[in-house]
CSV table of N, CA and C in Angstrom, one decimal:
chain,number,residue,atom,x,y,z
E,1,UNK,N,53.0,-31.2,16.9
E,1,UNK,CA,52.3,-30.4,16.0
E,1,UNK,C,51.3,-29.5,16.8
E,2,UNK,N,51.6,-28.4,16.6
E,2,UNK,CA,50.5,-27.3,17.4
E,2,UNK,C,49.2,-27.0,16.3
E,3,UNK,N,48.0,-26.6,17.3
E,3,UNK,CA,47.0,-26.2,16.5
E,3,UNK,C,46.6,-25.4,16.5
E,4,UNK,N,45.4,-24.5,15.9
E,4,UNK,CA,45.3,-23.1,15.7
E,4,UNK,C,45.2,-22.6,16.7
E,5,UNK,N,44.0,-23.0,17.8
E,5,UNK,CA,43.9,-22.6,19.0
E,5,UNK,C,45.6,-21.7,20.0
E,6,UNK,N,46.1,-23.0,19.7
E,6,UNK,CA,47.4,-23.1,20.3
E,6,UNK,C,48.2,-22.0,20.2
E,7,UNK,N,48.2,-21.6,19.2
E,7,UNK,CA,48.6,-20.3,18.3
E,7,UNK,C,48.4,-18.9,18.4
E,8,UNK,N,46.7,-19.1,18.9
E,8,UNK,CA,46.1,-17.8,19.0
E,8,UNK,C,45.1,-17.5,17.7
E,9,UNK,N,45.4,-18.7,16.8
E,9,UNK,CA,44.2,-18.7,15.4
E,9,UNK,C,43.2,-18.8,16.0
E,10,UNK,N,42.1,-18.2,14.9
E,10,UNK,CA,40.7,-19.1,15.2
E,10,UNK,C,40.3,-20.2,14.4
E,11,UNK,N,39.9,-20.9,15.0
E,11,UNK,CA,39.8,-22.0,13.9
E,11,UNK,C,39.0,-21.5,12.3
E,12,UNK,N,38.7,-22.0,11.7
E,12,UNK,CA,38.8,-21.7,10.5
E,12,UNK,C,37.3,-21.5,10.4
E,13,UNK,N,36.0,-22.3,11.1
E,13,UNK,CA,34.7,-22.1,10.8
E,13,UNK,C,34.4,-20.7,11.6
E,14,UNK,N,34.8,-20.0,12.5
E,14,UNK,CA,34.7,-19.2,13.5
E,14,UNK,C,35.3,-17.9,13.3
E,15,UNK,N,34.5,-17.1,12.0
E,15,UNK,CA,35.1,-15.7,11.4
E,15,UNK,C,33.9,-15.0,11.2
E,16,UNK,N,34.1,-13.7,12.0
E,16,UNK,CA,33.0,-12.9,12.3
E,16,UNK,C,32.8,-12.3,11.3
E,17,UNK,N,33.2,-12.0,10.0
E,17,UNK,CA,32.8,-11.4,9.0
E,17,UNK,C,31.7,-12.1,8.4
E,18,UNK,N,31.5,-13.8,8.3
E,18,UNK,CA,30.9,-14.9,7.5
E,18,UNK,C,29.8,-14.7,8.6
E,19,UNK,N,29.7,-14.3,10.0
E,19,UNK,CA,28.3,-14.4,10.9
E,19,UNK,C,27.6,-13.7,10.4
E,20,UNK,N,28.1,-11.6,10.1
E,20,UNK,CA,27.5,-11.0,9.6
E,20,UNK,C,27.0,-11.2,8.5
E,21,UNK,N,27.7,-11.7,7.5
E,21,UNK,CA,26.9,-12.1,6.0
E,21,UNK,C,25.7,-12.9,6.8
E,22,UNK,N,25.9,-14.0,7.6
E,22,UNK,CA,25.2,-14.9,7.9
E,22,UNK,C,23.3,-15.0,8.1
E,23,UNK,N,23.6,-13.2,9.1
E,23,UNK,CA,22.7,-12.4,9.5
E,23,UNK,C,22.0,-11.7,9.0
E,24,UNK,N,22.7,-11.0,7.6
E,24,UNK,CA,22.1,-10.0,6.8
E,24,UNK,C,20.8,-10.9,5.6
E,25,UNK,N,21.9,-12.5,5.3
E,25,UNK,CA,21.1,-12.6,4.4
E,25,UNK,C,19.3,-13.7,5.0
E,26,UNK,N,19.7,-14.0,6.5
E,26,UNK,CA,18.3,-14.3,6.9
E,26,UNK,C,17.2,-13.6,6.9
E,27,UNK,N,17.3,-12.2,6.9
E,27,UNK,CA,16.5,-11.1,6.7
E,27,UNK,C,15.8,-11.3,5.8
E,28,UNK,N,14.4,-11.0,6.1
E,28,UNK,CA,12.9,-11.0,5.2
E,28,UNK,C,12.7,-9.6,4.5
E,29,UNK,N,12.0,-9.8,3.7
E,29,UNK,CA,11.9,-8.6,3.0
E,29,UNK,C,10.7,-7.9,3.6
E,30,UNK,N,9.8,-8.6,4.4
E,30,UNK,CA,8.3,-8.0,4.9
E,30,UNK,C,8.8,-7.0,6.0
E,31,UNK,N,10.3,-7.1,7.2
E,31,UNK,CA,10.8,-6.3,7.9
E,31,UNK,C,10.9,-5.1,7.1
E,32,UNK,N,11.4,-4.9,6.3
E,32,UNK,CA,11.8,-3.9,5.9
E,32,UNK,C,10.7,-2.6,4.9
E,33,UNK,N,9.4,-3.4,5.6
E,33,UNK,CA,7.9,-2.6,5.0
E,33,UNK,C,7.4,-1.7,6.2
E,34,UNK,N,8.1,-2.0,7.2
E,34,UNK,CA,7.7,-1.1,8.6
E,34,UNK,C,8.1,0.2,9.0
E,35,UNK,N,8.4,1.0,9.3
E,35,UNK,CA,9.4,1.6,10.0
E,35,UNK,C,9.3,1.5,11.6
E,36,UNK,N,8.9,1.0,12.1
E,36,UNK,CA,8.7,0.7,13.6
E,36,UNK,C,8.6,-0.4,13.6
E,37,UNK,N,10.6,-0.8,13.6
E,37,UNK,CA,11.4,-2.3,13.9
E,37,UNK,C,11.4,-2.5,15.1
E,38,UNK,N,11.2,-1.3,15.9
E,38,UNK,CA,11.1,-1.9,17.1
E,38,UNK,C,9.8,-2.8,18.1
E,39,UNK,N,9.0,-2.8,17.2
E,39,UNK,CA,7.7,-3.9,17.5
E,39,UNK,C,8.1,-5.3,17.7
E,40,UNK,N,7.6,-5.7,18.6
E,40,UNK,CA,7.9,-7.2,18.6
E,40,UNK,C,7.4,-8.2,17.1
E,41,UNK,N,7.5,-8.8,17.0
E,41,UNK,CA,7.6,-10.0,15.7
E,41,UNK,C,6.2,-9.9,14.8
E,42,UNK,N,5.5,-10.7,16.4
E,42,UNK,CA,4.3,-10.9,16.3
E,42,UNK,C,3.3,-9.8,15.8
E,43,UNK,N,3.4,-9.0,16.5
E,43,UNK,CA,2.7,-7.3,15.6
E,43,UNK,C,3.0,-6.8,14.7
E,44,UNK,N,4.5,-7.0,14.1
E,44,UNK,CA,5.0,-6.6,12.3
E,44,UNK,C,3.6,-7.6,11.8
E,45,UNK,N,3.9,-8.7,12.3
E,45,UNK,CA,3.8,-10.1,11.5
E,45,UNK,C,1.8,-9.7,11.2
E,46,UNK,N,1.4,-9.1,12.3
E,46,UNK,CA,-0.1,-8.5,12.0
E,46,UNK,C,-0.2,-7.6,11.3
E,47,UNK,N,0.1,-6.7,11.6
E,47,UNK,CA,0.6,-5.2,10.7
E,47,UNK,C,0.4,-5.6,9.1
E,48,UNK,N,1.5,-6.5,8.6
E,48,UNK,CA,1.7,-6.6,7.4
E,48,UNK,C,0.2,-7.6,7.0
E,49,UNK,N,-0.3,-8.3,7.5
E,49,UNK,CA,-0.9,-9.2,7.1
E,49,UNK,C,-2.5,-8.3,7.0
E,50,UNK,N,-2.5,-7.2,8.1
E,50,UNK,CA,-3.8,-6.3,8.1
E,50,UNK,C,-3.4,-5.8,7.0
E,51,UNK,N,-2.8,-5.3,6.8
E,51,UNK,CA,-2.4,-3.8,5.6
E,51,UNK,C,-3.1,-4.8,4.2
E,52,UNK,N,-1.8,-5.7,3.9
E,52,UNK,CA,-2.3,-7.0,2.7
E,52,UNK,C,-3.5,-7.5,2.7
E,53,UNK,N,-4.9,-7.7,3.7
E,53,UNK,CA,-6.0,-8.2,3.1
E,53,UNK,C,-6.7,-6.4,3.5
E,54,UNK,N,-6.5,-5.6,3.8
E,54,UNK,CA,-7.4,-3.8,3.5
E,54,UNK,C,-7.2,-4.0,2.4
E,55,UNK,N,-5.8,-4.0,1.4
E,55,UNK,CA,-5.6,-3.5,0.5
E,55,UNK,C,-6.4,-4.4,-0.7
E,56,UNK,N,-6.1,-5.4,-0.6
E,56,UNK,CA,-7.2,-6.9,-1.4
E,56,UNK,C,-8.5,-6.5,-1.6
E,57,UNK,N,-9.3,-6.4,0.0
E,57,UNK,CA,-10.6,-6.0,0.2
E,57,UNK,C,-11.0,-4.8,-1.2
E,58,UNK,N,-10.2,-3.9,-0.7
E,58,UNK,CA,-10.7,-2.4,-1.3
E,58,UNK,C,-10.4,-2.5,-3.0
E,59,UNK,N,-9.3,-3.4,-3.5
E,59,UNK,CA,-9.3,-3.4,-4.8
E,59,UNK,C,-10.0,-4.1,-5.7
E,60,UNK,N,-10.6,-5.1,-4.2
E,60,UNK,CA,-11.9,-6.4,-5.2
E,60,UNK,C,-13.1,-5.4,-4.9
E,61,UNK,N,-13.0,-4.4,-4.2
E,61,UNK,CA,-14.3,-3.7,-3.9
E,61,UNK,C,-14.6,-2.6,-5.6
E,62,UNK,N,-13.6,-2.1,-5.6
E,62,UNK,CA,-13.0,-1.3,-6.6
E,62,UNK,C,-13.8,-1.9,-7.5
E,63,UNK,N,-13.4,-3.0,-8.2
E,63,UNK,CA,-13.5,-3.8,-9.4
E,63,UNK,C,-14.9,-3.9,-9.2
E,64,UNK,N,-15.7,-4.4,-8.3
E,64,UNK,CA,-17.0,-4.7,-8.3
E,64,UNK,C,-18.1,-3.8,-8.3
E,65,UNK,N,-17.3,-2.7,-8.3
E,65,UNK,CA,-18.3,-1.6,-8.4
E,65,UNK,C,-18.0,-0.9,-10.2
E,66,UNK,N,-17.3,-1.0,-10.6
E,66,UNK,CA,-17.0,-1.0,-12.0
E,66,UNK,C,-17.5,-2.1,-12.6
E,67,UNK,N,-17.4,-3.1,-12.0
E,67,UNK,CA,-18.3,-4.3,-12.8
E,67,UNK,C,-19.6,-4.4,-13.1
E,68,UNK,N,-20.4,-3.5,-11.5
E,68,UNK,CA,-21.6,-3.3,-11.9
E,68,UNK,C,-22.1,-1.9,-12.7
E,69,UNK,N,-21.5,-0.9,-13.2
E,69,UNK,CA,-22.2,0.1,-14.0
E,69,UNK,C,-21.2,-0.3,-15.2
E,70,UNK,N,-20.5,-1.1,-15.6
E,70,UNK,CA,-19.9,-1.2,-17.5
E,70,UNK,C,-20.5,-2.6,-17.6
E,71,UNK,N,-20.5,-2.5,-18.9
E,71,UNK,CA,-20.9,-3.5,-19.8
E,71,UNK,C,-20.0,-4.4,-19.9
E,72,UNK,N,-20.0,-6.0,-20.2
E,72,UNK,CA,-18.5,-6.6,-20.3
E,72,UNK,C,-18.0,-6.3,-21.6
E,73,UNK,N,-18.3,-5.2,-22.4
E,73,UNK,CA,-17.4,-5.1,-23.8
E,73,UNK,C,-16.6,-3.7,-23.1
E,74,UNK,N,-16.9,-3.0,-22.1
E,74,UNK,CA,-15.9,-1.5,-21.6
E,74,UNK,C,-15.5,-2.1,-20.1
E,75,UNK,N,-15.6,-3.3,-19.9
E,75,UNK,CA,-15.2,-3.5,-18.2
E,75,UNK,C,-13.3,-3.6,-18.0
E,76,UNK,N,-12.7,-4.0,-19.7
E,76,UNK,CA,-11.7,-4.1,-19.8
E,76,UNK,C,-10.6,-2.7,-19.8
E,77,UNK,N,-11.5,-1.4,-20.5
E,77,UNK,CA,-10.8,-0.8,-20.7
E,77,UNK,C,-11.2,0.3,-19.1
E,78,UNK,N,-12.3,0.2,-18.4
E,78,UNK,CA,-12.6,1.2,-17.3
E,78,UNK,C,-11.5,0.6,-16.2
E,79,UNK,N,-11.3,-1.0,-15.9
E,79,UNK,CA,-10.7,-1.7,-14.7
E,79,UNK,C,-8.7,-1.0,-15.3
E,80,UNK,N,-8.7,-1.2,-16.7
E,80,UNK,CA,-7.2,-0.9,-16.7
E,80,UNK,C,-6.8,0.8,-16.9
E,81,UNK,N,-7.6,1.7,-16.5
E,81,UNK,CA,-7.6,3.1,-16.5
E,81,UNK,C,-7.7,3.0,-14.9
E,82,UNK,N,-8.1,2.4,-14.2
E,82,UNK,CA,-7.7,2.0,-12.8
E,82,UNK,C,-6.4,1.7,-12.3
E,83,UNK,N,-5.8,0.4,-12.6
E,83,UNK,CA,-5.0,-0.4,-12.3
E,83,UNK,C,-3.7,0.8,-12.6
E,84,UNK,N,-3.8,1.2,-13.9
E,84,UNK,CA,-2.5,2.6,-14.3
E,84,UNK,C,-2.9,3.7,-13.5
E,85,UNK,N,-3.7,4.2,-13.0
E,85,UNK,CA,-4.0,5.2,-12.3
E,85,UNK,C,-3.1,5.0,-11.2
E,86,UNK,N,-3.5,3.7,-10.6
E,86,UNK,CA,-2.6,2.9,-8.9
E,86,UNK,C,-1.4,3.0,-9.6
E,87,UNK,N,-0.7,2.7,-10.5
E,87,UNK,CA,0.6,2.7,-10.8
E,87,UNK,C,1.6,4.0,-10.9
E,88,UNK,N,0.6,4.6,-11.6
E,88,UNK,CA,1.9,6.2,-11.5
E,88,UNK,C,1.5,7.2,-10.7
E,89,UNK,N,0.1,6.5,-9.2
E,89,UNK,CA,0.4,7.0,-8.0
E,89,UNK,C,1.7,6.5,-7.5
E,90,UNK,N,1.6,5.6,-7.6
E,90,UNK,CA,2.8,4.8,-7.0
E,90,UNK,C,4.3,5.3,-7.4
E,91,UNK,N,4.5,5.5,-8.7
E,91,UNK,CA,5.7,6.2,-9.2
E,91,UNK,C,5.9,7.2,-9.0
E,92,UNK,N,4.9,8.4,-8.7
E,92,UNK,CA,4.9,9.6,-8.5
E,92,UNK,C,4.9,9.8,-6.8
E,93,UNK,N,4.6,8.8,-6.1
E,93,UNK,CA,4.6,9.3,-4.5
E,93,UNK,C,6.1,9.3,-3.9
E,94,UNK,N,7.1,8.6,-4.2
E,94,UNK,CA,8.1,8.5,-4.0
E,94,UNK,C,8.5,9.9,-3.9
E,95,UNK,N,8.8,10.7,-5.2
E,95,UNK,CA,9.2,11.5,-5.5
E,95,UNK,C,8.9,12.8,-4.1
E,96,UNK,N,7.3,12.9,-4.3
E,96,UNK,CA,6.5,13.8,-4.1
E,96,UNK,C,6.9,13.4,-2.3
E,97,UNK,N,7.1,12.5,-1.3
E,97,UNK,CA,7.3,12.3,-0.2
E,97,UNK,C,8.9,12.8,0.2
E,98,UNK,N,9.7,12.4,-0.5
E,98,UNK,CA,10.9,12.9,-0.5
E,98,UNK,C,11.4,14.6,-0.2
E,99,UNK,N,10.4,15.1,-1.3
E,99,UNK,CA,10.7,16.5,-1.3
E,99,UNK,C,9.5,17.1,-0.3
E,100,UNK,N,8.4,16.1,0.3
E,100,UNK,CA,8.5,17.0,1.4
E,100,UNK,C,9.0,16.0,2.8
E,101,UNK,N,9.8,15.6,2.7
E,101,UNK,CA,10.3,15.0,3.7
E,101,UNK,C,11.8,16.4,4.2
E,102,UNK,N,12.1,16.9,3.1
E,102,UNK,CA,12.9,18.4,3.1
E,102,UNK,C,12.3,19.2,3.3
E,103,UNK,N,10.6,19.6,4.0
E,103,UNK,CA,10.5,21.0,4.5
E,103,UNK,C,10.5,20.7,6.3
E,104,UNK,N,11.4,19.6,6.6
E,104,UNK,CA,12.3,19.1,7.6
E,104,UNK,C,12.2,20.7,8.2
E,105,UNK,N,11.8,20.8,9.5
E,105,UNK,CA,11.6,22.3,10.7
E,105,UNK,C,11.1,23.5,10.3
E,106,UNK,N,10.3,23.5,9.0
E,106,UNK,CA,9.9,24.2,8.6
E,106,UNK,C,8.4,24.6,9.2
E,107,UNK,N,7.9,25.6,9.8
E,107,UNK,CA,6.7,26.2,10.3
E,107,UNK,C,6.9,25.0,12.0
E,108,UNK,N,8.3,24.6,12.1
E,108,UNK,CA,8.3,24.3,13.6
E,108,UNK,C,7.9,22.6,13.6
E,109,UNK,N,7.8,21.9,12.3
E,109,UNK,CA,7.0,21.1,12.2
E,109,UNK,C,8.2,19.8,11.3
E,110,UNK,N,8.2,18.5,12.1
E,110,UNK,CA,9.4,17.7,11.0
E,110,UNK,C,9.4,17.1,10.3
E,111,UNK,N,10.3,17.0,9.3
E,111,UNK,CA,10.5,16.1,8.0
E,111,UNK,C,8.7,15.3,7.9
E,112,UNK,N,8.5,13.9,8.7
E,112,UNK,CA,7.8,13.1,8.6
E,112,UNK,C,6.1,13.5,9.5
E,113,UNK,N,6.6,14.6,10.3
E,113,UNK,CA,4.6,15.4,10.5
E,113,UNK,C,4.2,16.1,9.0
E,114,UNK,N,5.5,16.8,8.4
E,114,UNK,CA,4.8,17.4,7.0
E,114,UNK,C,4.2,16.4,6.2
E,115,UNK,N,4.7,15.0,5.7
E,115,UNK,CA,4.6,13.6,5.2
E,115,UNK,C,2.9,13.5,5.3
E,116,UNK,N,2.4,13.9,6.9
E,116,UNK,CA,1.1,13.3,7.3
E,116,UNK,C,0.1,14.6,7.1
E,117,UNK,N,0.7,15.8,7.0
E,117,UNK,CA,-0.1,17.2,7.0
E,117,UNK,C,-0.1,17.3,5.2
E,118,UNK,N,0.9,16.8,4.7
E,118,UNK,CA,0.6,16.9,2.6
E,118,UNK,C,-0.1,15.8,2.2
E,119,UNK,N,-0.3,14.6,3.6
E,119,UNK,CA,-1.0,13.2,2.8
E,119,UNK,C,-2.3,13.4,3.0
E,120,UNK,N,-2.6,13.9,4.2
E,120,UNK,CA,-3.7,14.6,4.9
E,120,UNK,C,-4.8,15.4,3.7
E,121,UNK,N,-3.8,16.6,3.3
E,121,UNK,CA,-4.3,17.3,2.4
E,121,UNK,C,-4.9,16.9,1.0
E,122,UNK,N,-3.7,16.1,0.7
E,122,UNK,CA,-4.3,15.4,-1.0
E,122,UNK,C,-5.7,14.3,-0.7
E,123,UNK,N,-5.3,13.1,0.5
E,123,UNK,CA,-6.5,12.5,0.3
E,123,UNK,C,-7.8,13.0,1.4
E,124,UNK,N,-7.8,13.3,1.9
E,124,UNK,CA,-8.8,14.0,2.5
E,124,UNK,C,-10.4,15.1,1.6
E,125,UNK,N,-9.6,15.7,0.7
E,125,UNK,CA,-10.9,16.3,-0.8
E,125,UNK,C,-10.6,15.0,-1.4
E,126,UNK,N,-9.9,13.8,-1.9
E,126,UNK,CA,-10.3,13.1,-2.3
E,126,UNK,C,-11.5,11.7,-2.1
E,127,UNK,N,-11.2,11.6,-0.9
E,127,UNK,CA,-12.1,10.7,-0.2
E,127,UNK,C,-13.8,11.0,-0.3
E,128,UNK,N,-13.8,12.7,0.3
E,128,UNK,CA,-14.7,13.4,0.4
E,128,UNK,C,-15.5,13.4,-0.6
E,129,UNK,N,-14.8,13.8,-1.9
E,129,UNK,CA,-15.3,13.5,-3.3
E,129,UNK,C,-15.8,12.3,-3.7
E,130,UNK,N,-14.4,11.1,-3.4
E,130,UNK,CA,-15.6,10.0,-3.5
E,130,UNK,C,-16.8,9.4,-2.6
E,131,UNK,N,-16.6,9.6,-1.7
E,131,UNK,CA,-17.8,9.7,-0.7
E,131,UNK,C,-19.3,10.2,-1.2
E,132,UNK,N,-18.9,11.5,-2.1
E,132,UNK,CA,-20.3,12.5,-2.2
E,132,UNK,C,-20.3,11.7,-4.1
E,133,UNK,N,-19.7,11.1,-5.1
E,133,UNK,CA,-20.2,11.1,-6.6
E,133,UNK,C,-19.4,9.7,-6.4
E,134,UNK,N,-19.1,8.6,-5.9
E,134,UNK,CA,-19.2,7.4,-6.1
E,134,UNK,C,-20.3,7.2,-5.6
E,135,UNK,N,-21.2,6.4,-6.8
E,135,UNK,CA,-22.8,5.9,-6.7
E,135,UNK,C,-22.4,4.6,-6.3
E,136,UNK,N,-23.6,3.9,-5.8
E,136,UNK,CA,-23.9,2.9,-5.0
E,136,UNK,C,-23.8,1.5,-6.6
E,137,UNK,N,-24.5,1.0,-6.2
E,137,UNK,CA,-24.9,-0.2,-7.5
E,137,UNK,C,-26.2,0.5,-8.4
E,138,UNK,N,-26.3,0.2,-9.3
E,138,UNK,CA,-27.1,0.7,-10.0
E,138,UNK,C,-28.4,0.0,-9.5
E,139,UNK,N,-28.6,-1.2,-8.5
E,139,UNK,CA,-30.2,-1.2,-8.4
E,139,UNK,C,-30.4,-0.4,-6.9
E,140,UNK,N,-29.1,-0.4,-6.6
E,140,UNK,CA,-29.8,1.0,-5.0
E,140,UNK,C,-29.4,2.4,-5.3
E,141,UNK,N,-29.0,2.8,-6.2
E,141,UNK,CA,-28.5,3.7,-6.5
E,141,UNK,C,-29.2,4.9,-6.1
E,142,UNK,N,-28.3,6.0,-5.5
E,142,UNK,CA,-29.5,7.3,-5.4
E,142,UNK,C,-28.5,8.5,-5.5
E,143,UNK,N,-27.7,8.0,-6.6
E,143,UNK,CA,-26.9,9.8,-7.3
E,143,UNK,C,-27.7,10.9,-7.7
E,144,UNK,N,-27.1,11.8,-7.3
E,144,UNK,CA,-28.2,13.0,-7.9
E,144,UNK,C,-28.1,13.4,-8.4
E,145,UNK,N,-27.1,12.9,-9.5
E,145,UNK,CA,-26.7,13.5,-10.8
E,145,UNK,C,-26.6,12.6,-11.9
E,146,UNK,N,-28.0,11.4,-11.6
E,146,UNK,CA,-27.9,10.2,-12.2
E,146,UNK,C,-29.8,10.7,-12.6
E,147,UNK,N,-30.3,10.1,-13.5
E,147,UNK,CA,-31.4,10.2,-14.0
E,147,UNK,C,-32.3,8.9,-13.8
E,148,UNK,N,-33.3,8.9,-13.5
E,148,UNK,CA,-34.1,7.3,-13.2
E,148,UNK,C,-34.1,6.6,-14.5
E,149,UNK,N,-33.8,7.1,-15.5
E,149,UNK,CA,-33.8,6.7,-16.8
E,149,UNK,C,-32.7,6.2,-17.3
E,150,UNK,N,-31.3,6.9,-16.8
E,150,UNK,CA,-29.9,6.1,-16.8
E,150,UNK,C,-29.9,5.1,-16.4
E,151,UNK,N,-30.1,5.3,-14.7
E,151,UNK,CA,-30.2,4.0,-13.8
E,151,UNK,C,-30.8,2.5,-14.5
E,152,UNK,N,-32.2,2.9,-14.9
E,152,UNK,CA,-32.9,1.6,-15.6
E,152,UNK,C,-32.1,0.9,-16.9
E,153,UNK,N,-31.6,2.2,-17.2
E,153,UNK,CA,-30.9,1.2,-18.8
E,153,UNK,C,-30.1,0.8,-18.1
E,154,UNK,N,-29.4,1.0,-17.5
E,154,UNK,CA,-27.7,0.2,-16.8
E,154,UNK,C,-28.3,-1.1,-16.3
E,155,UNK,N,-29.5,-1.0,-15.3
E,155,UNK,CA,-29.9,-2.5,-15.0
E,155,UNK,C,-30.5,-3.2,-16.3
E,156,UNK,N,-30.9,-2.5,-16.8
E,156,UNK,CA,-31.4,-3.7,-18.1
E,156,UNK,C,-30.5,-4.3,-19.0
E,157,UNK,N,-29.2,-3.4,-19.1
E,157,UNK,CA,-27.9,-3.5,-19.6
E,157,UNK,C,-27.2,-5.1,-19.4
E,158,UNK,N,-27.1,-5.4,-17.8
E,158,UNK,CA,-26.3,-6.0,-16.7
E,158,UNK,C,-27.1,-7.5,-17.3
């Protein structure tokens, strides 16, 4: 009796199609948050882990500063005019990166430099903005478009 070998089979566990499945489905979903796969492991593995507590930081920051100028009967409705605000940035950036990911050699300049010159543009007056009329907490507060008389009811409020 001959056996597969013998034959020129390959034995039956030994089919390159079942390796590739094999390979595709070990893949993490966190790889695929990068676009510079070619970093070694260990630096995605920081990358992702920096990005995930900035992002933490700044949203518990968010909250805490809305916690201190609302009352707990409007903290519910100011924190979720936030949270939807993040969300249909989120739905709407897709879009908005795509179409200029197509002014691709336009003014000499590619697909993903325009990406950083339209991201550039939108947050850059926004940061600015918040920088200059996001007030502090209401007991260090020094808006100048706040009244010493707002400020005190807000602390007496809290």
């Amino acid at each position: 009796m001959s056996t597969n070998t013998e034959r020129g089979e390959r034995p039956p566990g030994d089919k390159p199609e079942l390796l590739v499945v094999n390979k595709a489905i070990k893949r993490r979903w966190q790889k695929y948050l990068w676009d510079s796969l070619d970093k070694p492991s260990q630096e995605r593995k920081f990358l992702f882990k920096l990005d995930a507590a900035l992002m933490t930081f700044a949203f518990l920051g968010i909250q805490y500063v809305i916690g201190s100028w609302y009352r707990s009967d409007e903290l519910a409705k100011r924190s979720s005019i936030v949270l939807v605000s993040a969300a249909i940035a989120i739905m709407c950036s897709g879009y908005l990166m795509t179409a200029v990911n197509h002014l691709g050699g336009v003014g000499g300049y590619a697909g993903w430099q325009w990406l950083f010159i339209v991201d550039g543009i939108i947050s850059l007056p926004i940061a600015l903005a918040g920088y200059a009329f996001i007030p502090d907490l209401p007991e260090t507060s020094r808006a100048f478009y706040l009244s010493q008389e707002v400020t005190n009811s807000i602390k007496n409020n809290s």
